[in-house]
């Protein structure tokens, strides 16, 4: 158990509304990641963090922002949700500093109507 | 852009059969990882291979890293229904250890 919890686990919202997903870790890991997973696309990196207030964009960052004010929490925000952002979102922490091994949360399923 | 091509995308076989899943790239990775994901859950790390030519075994699963560290394979012997799931490979880049992901192989083992 890597001590990662995501909330909410399921959310249905309407187009144009803001949404925030939370990732909480108890392991004090420096690196945290947000991915989205869609059929046919595998896992795609949205944003990642390498420390408190240190974040960077991934390959599909448009329409998303992140914040990390504490080591244990990494928030993903959709400022104005669109139907194309319907997906399953996974948070992960890096466990292997020199191999990039990741440990994932259980996922947050977001549906934008 | 680095790519990691995983094949096959889908595989449905009978219990007891053997199978192999492949991940191929034109790029060199510092390490390569295999994950397994069950419906409704996050991916779980199975193994990491680091050295070219390395072979690791996990019960009935055998993982191999290519000599040039560009490709990897996962071989399952005598597959069981409990092996059903989505298998993902991911290669780590040298510079920043960011992962390049394969699209996944959905494996179904029928009793």
JSON list of C-alpha atoms in Angstrom, two decimals, chain A residues 6-66:
[
{"chain": "A", "resi": 6, "resn": "UNK", "atom": "CA", "xyz": [-7.81, 10.19, -4.45]},
{"chain": "A", "resi": 7, "resn": "UNK", "atom": "CA", "xyz": [-11.02, 12.11, -4.00]},
{"chain": "A", "resi": 8, "resn": "UNK", "atom": "CA", "xyz": [-13.64, 12.11, -5.20]},
{"chain": "A", "resi": 9, "resn": "UNK", "atom": "CA", "xyz": [-13.61, 8.61, -6.70]},
{"chain": "A", "resi": 10, "resn": "UNK", "atom": "CA", "xyz": [-16.57, 9.41, -8.93]},
{"chain": "A", "resi": 11, "resn": "UNK", "atom": "CA", "xyz": [-17.96, 12.71, -10.12]},
{"chain": "A", "resi": 12, "resn": "UNK", "atom": "CA", "xyz": [-20.54, 13.79, -12.67]},
{"chain": "A", "resi": 13, "resn": "UNK", "atom": "CA", "xyz": [-20.59, 17.45, -13.62]},
{"chain": "A", "resi": 14, "resn": "UNK", "atom": "CA", "xyz": [-21.82, 19.73, -16.35]},
{"chain": "A", "resi": 15, "resn": "UNK", "atom": "CA", "xyz": [-19.88, 21.46, -19.07]},
{"chain": "A", "resi": 16, "resn": "UNK", "atom": "CA", "xyz": [-18.43, 24.78, -17.95]},
{"chain": "A", "resi": 17, "resn": "UNK", "atom": "CA", "xyz": [-18.27, 24.03, -14.24]},
{"chain": "A", "resi": 18, "resn": "UNK", "atom": "CA", "xyz": [-15.00, 23.97, -12.29]},
{"chain": "A", "resi": 19, "resn": "UNK", "atom": "CA", "xyz": [-13.78, 20.66, -10.90]},
{"chain": "A", "resi": 20, "resn": "UNK", "atom": "CA", "xyz": [-10.97, 19.89, -8.45]},
{"chain": "A", "resi": 21, "resn": "UNK", "atom": "CA", "xyz": [-9.54, 16.43, -7.88]},
{"chain": "A", "resi": 22, "resn": "UNK", "atom": "CA", "xyz": [-7.40, 15.79, -4.84]},
{"chain": "A", "resi": 23, "resn": "UNK", "atom": "CA", "xyz": [-4.50, 13.42, -4.36]},
{"chain": "A", "resi": 24, "resn": "UNK", "atom": "CA", "xyz": [-3.19, 12.81, -0.87]},
{"chain": "A", "resi": 25, "resn": "UNK", "atom": "CA", "xyz": [-0.09, 10.80, 0.01]},
{"chain": "A", "resi": 26, "resn": "UNK", "atom": "CA", "xyz": [1.25, 9.69, 3.37]},
{"chain": "A", "resi": 27, "resn": "UNK", "atom": "CA", "xyz": [4.72, 8.64, 2.20]},
{"chain": "A", "resi": 28, "resn": "UNK", "atom": "CA", "xyz": [6.40, 12.06, 1.95]},
{"chain": "A", "resi": 29, "resn": "UNK", "atom": "CA", "xyz": [7.42, 11.47, -1.67]},
{"chain": "A", "resi": 30, "resn": "UNK", "atom": "CA", "xyz": [8.82, 14.40, -3.60]},
{"chain": "A", "resi": 31, "resn": "UNK", "atom": "CA", "xyz": [7.44, 13.58, -7.06]},
{"chain": "A", "resi": 32, "resn": "UNK", "atom": "CA", "xyz": [3.70, 13.40, -7.76]},
{"chain": "A", "resi": 33, "resn": "UNK", "atom": "CA", "xyz": [1.89, 13.00, -11.07]},
{"chain": "A", "resi": 34, "resn": "UNK", "atom": "CA", "xyz": [-1.55, 13.36, -12.62]},
{"chain": "A", "resi": 35, "resn": "UNK", "atom": "CA", "xyz": [-2.44, 11.12, -15.55]},
{"chain": "A", "resi": 36, "resn": "UNK", "atom": "CA", "xyz": [-5.58, 10.57, -17.54]},
{"chain": "A", "resi": 37, "resn": "UNK", "atom": "CA", "xyz": [-6.49, 7.22, -19.03]},
{"chain": "A", "resi": 38, "resn": "UNK", "atom": "CA", "xyz": [-8.71, 6.85, -22.06]},
{"chain": "A", "resi": 39, "resn": "UNK", "atom": "CA", "xyz": [-9.42, 3.83, -24.28]},
{"chain": "A", "resi": 40, "resn": "UNK", "atom": "CA", "xyz": [-6.94, 3.67, -27.13]},
{"chain": "A", "resi": 41, "resn": "UNK", "atom": "CA", "xyz": [-4.63, 6.28, -25.60]},
{"chain": "A", "resi": 42, "resn": "UNK", "atom": "CA", "xyz": [-3.20, 4.56, -22.58]},
{"chain": "A", "resi": 43, "resn": "UNK", "atom": "CA", "xyz": [-1.87, 6.76, -19.80]},
{"chain": "A", "resi": 44, "resn": "UNK", "atom": "CA", "xyz": [-1.12, 10.38, -20.66]},
{"chain": "A", "resi": 45, "resn": "UNK", "atom": "CA", "xyz": [0.69, 12.76, -18.34]},
{"chain": "A", "resi": 46, "resn": "UNK", "atom": "CA", "xyz": [-1.19, 15.96, -17.51]},
{"chain": "A", "resi": 47, "resn": "UNK", "atom": "CA", "xyz": [1.05, 17.67, -14.94]},
{"chain": "A", "resi": 48, "resn": "UNK", "atom": "CA", "xyz": [3.62, 16.65, -12.40]},
{"chain": "A", "resi": 49, "resn": "UNK", "atom": "CA", "xyz": [5.25, 18.11, -9.32]},
{"chain": "A", "resi": 50, "resn": "UNK", "atom": "CA", "xyz": [8.81, 17.77, -8.07]},
{"chain": "A", "resi": 51, "resn": "UNK", "atom": "CA", "xyz": [8.28, 19.57, -4.78]},
{"chain": "A", "resi": 52, "resn": "UNK", "atom": "CA", "xyz": [6.11, 22.05, -2.92]},
{"chain": "A", "resi": 53, "resn": "UNK", "atom": "CA", "xyz": [5.07, 24.78, -5.36]},
{"chain": "A", "resi": 54, "resn": "UNK", "atom": "CA", "xyz": [7.22, 23.18, -8.10]},
{"chain": "A", "resi": 55, "resn": "UNK", "atom": "CA", "xyz": [5.14, 21.87, -10.97]},
{"chain": "A", "resi": 56, "resn": "UNK", "atom": "CA", "xyz": [5.52, 21.32, -14.70]},
{"chain": "A", "resi": 57, "resn": "UNK", "atom": "CA", "xyz": [3.35, 20.47, -17.68]},
{"chain": "A", "resi": 58, "resn": "UNK", "atom": "CA", "xyz": [2.93, 17.07, -19.23]},
{"chain": "A", "resi": 59, "resn": "UNK", "atom": "CA", "xyz": [1.86, 16.16, -22.74]},
{"chain": "A", "resi": 60, "resn": "UNK", "atom": "CA", "xyz": [-1.87, 16.98, -22.30]},
{"chain": "A", "resi": 61, "resn": "UNK", "atom": "CA", "xyz": [-1.89, 19.96, -19.94]},
{"chain": "A", "resi": 62, "resn": "UNK", "atom": "CA", "xyz": [-4.27, 22.27, -21.84]},
{"chain": "A", "resi": 63, "resn": "UNK", "atom": "CA", "xyz": [-7.40, 22.97, -19.79]},
{"chain": "A", "resi": 64, "resn": "UNK", "atom": "CA", "xyz": [-5.83, 21.77, -16.55]},
{"chain": "A", "resi": 65, "resn": "UNK", "atom": "CA", "xyz": [-3.99, 23.45, -13.70]},
{"chain": "A", "resi": 66, "resn": "UNK", "atom": "CA", "xyz": [-2.36, 22.03, -10.59]}
]
